[in-house]
PDB file of C-alpha atoms in Angstrom:
ATOM      1  CA  MET A   1     101.550 113.466 114.798  1.00 80.00           C
ATOM      2  CA  PRO A   2      98.272 111.571 114.304  1.00 89.00           C
ATOM      3  CA  SER A   3      98.101 108.439 112.172  1.00 94.00           C
ATOM      4  CA  PRO A   4      96.241 108.613 108.845  1.00 95.00           C
ATOM      5  CA  PHE A   5      93.334 106.795 110.521  1.00 96.00           C
ATOM      6  CA  GLU A   6      93.250 109.267 113.425  1.00 95.00           C
ATOM      7  CA  ALA A   7      93.276 112.079 110.841  1.00 95.00           C
ATOM      8  CA  VAL A   8      90.033 110.809 109.282  1.00 95.00           C
ATOM      9  CA  ALA A   9      88.402 109.118 112.296  1.00 96.00           C
ATOM     10  CA  ALA A  10      85.509 111.615 112.248  1.00 95.00           C
ATOM     11  CA  ILE A  11      84.419 110.498 108.752  1.00 96.00           C
ATOM     12  CA  ALA A  12      81.292 108.316 108.639  1.00 94.00           C
ATOM     13  CA  ASN A  13      82.267 104.628 108.873  1.00 95.00           C
ATOM     14  CA  ALA A  14      85.989 105.428 109.155  1.00 97.00           C
ATOM     15  CA  CYS A  15      87.957 102.196 109.210  1.00 97.00           C
ATOM     16  CA  GLN A  16      91.599 101.093 109.128  1.00 97.00           C
ATOM     17  CA  ALA A  17      91.139  98.525 106.340  1.00 96.00           C
ATOM     18  CA  SER A  18      94.844  97.670 106.114  1.00 95.00           C
ATOM     19  CA  PRO A  19      98.101  99.158 107.405  1.00 95.00           C
ATOM     20  CA  THR A  20      98.215 101.485 104.383  1.00 96.00           C
ATOM     21  CA  MET A  21      94.501 102.051 103.720  1.00 98.00           C
ATOM     22  CA  VAL A  22      91.838 103.993 105.553  1.00 98.00           C
ATOM     23  CA  THR A  23      88.264 103.967 104.335  1.00 98.00           C
ATOM     24  CA  GLY A  24      85.012 105.744 104.962  1.00 97.00           C
ATOM     25  CA  GLY A  25      82.423 108.145 103.737  1.00 97.00           C
ATOM     26  CA  GLN A  26      82.879 111.635 102.343  1.00 97.00           C
ATOM     27  CA  PRO A  27      85.784 113.461 104.021  1.00 97.00           C
ATOM     28  CA  SER A  28      85.696 117.157 104.816  1.00 96.00           C
ATOM     29  CA  ALA A  29      88.343 119.603 103.631  1.00 97.00           C
ATOM     30  CA  ALA A  30      89.838 119.480 107.143  1.00 96.00           C
ATOM     31  CA  ASN A  31      89.953 115.651 106.970  1.00 96.00           C
ATOM     32  CA  LEU A  32      91.909 115.791 103.698  1.00 97.00           C
ATOM     33  CA  LYS A  33      94.387 118.285 105.137  1.00 97.00           C
ATOM     34  CA  ALA A  34      94.846 116.158 108.261  1.00 97.00           C
ATOM     35  CA  PHE A  35      95.246 113.010 106.122  1.00 98.00           C
ATOM     36  CA  LYS A  36      98.011 114.690 104.111  1.00 98.00           C
ATOM     37  CA  ASP A  37      99.703 115.964 107.283  1.00 97.00           C
ATOM     38  CA  ALA A  38      99.606 112.415 108.704  1.00 97.00           C
ATOM     39  CA  GLY A  39     101.489 111.033 105.715  1.00 97.00           C
ATOM     40  CA  GLY A  40      98.594 110.217 103.406  1.00 98.00           C
ATOM     41  CA  ALA A  41      99.404 110.086  99.711  1.00 98.00           C
ATOM     42  CA  ILE A  42      96.421 108.958  97.605  1.00 98.00           C
ATOM     43  CA  VAL A  43      92.711 109.729  97.657  1.00 98.00           C
ATOM     44  CA  LEU A  44      90.631 107.128  95.839  1.00 98.00           C
ATOM     45  CA  ASP A  45      87.131 108.555  95.486  1.00 98.00           C
ATOM     46  CA  ILE A  46      84.458 106.319  93.989  1.00 98.00           C
ATOM     47  CA  ARG A  47      81.641 108.836  94.146  1.00 97.00           C
ATOM     48  CA  ASP A  48      80.159 110.009  90.877  1.00 96.00           C
ATOM     49  CA  PRO A  49      81.491 113.487  90.008  1.00 93.00           C
ATOM     50  CA  MET A  50      77.893 114.733  89.797  1.00 93.00           C
ATOM     51  CA  GLU A  51      77.096 113.794  93.412  1.00 94.00           C
ATOM     52  CA  PRO A  52      76.829 116.873  95.639  1.00 91.00           C
ATOM     53  CA  ARG A  53      79.943 117.613  97.678  1.00 89.00           C
ATOM     54  CA  PRO A  54      80.693 120.151 100.359  1.00 91.00           C
ATOM     55  CA  PHE A  55      83.852 121.380  98.568  1.00 95.00           C
ATOM     56  CA  ASP A  56      85.929 120.852  95.401  1.00 96.00           C
ATOM     57  CA  GLU A  57      87.683 117.682  96.508  1.00 97.00           C
ATOM     58  CA  PRO A  58      89.817 117.098  93.387  1.00 97.00           C
ATOM     59  CA  ALA A  59      91.142 120.662  93.480  1.00 97.00           C
ATOM     60  CA  LEU A  60      91.928 120.563  97.199  1.00 98.00           C
ATOM     61  CA  ALA A  61      93.629 117.166  96.913  1.00 98.00           C
ATOM     62  CA  ARG A  62      95.857 118.459  94.112  1.00 97.00           C
ATOM     63  CA  GLU A  63      96.573 121.665  96.048  1.00 98.00           C
ATOM     64  CA  LEU A  64      97.686 119.560  99.019  1.00 98.00           C
ATOM     65  CA  GLY A  65      99.918 117.394  96.823  1.00 98.00           C
ATOM     66  CA  LEU A  66      97.764 114.283  97.157  1.00 98.00           C
ATOM     67  CA  GLU A  67      97.256 111.975  94.205  1.00 98.00           C
ATOM     68  CA  TYR A  68      93.521 112.069  93.479  1.00 98.00           C
ATOM     69  CA  VAL A  69      91.795 109.259  91.554  1.00 98.00           C
ATOM     70  CA  ASN A  70      88.079 109.118  90.793  1.00 98.00           C
ATOM     71  CA  VAL A  71      86.349 105.961  89.597  1.00 98.00           C
ATOM     72  CA  SER A  72      82.627 106.625  89.349  1.00 97.00           C
ATOM     73  CA  VAL A  73      80.638 103.799  90.985  1.00 97.00           C
ATOM     74  CA  VAL A  74      76.880 104.219  90.772  1.00 94.00           C
ATOM     75  CA  ALA A  75      74.217 101.713  91.796  1.00 89.00           C
ATOM     76  CA  GLY A  76      72.855  99.979  88.737  1.00 90.00           C
ATOM     77  CA  ASN A  77      76.064 100.626  86.786  1.00 90.00           C
ATOM     78  CA  VAL A  78      78.792  98.434  88.270  1.00 94.00           C
ATOM     79  CA  ASP A  79      81.059  96.237  86.178  1.00 95.00           C
ATOM     80  CA  ASP A  80      84.430  94.528  86.008  1.00 97.00           C
ATOM     81  CA  LYS A  81      86.126  97.548  84.412  1.00 97.00           C
ATOM     82  CA  LYS A  82      85.348  99.752  87.416  1.00 97.00           C
ATOM     83  CA  LEU A  83      86.609  97.108  89.849  1.00 97.00           C
ATOM     84  CA  GLU A  84      89.777  96.656  87.818  1.00 97.00           C
ATOM     85  CA  GLN A  85      90.441 100.407  87.884  1.00 98.00           C
ATOM     86  CA  ILE A  86      89.996 100.408  91.676  1.00 98.00           C
ATOM     87  CA  LEU A  87      92.170  97.322  92.160  1.00 98.00           C
ATOM     88  CA  CYS A  88      94.872  98.849  89.966  1.00 98.00           C
ATOM     89  CA  VAL A  89      95.050 101.958  92.171  1.00 98.00           C
ATOM     90  CA  LEU A  90      95.183  99.868  95.350  1.00 98.00           C
ATOM     91  CA  ARG A  91      97.797  97.476  93.978  1.00 97.00           C
ATOM     92  CA  ASP A  92      99.972 100.268  92.578  1.00 97.00           C
ATOM     93  CA  ALA A  93      99.875 102.252  95.834  1.00 97.00           C
ATOM     94  CA  GLY A  94     102.637 100.119  97.335  1.00 95.00           C
ATOM     95  CA  GLU A  95     103.508 101.500 100.754  1.00 96.00           C
ATOM     96  CA  ARG A  96     101.783 104.831 100.125  1.00 98.00           C
ATOM     97  CA  THR A  97      98.736 105.403 102.327  1.00 98.00           C
ATOM     98  CA  VAL A  98      95.361 105.533 100.589  1.00 98.00           C
ATOM     99  CA  LEU A  99      92.138 107.182 101.716  1.00 98.00           C
ATOM    100  CA  PHE A 100      89.476 105.160  99.877  1.00 98.00           C
ATOM    101  CA  HIS A 101      85.995 106.654 100.137  1.00 98.00           C
ATOM    102  CA  CYS A 102      82.500 107.029  98.756  1.00 97.00           C
ATOM    103  CA  ALA A 103      79.624 108.867 100.454  1.00 96.00           C
ATOM    104  CA  SER A 104      79.120 106.375 103.291  1.00 96.00           C
ATOM    105  CA  GLY A 105      81.508 103.419 102.903  1.00 96.00           C
ATOM    106  CA  ASN A 106      78.879 101.185 101.247  1.00 97.00           C
ATOM    107  CA  ARG A 107      80.408 101.176  97.764  1.00 98.00           C
ATOM    108  CA  VAL A 108      83.932 101.001  99.208  1.00 98.00           C
ATOM    109  CA  GLY A 109      83.006  97.867 101.138  1.00 98.00           C
ATOM    110  CA  GLY A 110      81.722  96.125  98.025  1.00 98.00           C
ATOM    111  CA  ALA A 111      84.745  97.130  95.964  1.00 98.00           C
ATOM    112  CA  LEU A 112      87.167  95.840  98.602  1.00 98.00           C
ATOM    113  CA  ILE A 113      85.792  92.289  98.706  1.00 98.00           C
ATOM    114  CA  PRO A 114      87.872  91.144  95.708  1.00 98.00           C
ATOM    115  CA  PHE A 115      90.941  92.948  97.070  1.00 97.00           C
ATOM    116  CA  PHE A 116      90.623  91.102 100.364  1.00 98.00           C
ATOM    117  CA  ILE A 117      90.015  87.728  98.702  1.00 97.00           C
ATOM    118  CA  LEU A 118      92.353  87.889  95.711  1.00 97.00           C
ATOM    119  CA  ASP A 119      95.180  89.998  97.117  1.00 96.00           C
ATOM    120  CA  HIS A 120      95.082  89.102 100.801  1.00 95.00           C
ATOM    121  CA  GLY A 121      93.816  85.525 100.709  1.00 96.00           C
ATOM    122  CA  MET A 122      90.785  86.111 102.911  1.00 96.00           C
ATOM    123  CA  GLU A 123      87.898  83.674 102.894  1.00 97.00           C
ATOM    124  CA  GLU A 124      84.615  85.024 101.492  1.00 97.00           C
ATOM    125  CA  GLU A 125      82.992  85.166 104.916  1.00 98.00           C
ATOM    126  CA  ASP A 126      85.883  87.133 106.433  1.00 98.00           C
ATOM    127  CA  ALA A 127      86.050  89.491 103.448  1.00 98.00           C
ATOM    128  CA  THR A 128      82.294  90.096 103.665  1.00 98.00           C
ATOM    129  CA  THR A 129      82.487  90.730 107.417  1.00 98.00           C
ATOM    130  CA  MET A 130      85.293  93.240 106.872  1.00 97.00           C
ATOM    131  CA  ALA A 131      83.350  94.900 104.031  1.00 98.00           C
ATOM    132  CA  MET A 132      80.349  95.295 106.344  1.00 97.00           C
ATOM    133  CA  ARG A 133      82.593  96.812 109.015  1.00 96.00           C
ATOM    134  CA  ILE A 134      83.765  99.283 106.371  1.00 96.00           C
ATOM    135  CA  GLY A 135      80.170 100.274 105.577  1.00 97.00           C
ATOM    136  CA  LEU A 136      78.766  97.764 103.073  1.00 97.00           C
ATOM    137  CA  ARG A 137      74.959  97.679 103.303  1.00 97.00           C
ATOM    138  CA  SER A 138      73.797  97.071  99.734  1.00 96.00           C
ATOM    139  CA  ALA A 139      73.098  93.610  98.322  1.00 97.00           C
ATOM    140  CA  GLU A 140      74.056  94.931  94.875  1.00 96.00           C
ATOM    141  CA  MET A 141      77.504  96.049  96.044  1.00 97.00           C
ATOM    142  CA  LEU A 142      77.993  92.766  97.932  1.00 98.00           C
ATOM    143  CA  GLU A 143      77.189  90.706  94.832  1.00 97.00           C
ATOM    144  CA  TRP A 144      79.370  92.939  92.641  1.00 97.00           C
ATOM    145  CA  GLY A 145      82.416  92.277  94.791  1.00 98.00           C
ATOM    146  CA  LEU A 146      81.734  88.594  95.441  1.00 98.00           C
ATOM    147  CA  ASP A 147      80.941  87.793  91.813  1.00 97.00           C
ATOM    148  CA  TYR A 148      84.165  89.398  90.608  1.00 97.00           C
ATOM    149  CA  ALA A 149      86.246  87.629  93.266  1.00 97.00           C
ATOM    150  CA  ARG A 150      84.685  84.238  92.530  1.00 97.00           C
ATOM    151  CA  ARG A 151      85.250  84.504  88.791  1.00 96.00           C
ATOM    152  CA  HIS A 152      88.839  85.744  89.120  1.00 95.00           C
ATOM    153  CA  GLU A 153      89.812  83.403  91.938  1.00 84.00           C
ATOM    154  CA  ARG A 154      89.053  80.424  89.732  1.00 69.00           C
ATOM    155  CA  SER A 155      91.162  81.798  86.883  1.00 62.00           C
ATOM    156  CA  ALA A 156      94.113  82.699  89.101  1.00 56.00           C
TER     157      ALA A 156
END
């Protein structure tokens, strides 16, 4: 049986971000089925529901028995509340495997910076490098993640 990462390896910017998290761009219906078959449990989609998609992802995820969570992250409209919703899903996942995606991995990379720093003790430089490996390309998404991590690291 393939691993969850092997199940989604064809997705743009597919990455094994942690032992229980794979990341990337938009999965296909076949990717979701393979992810479920490989032991995947949660799909965390941060695309806006109005973005065009090749299939009805929420419906297919539910049909497959996957937990599906959507937190709409759109350039120009990022805030602490969205990051906290994302972090809550990741923290509550426990040992369940998560497929965390957007369209390309860019938004996922930015959103994971605070998770890497606050939850996994990474240094900013290492967290940023990992976020770029995941697909981060936008200065806005980089600053969103770093700003949140910096403000919450000090208060922790």
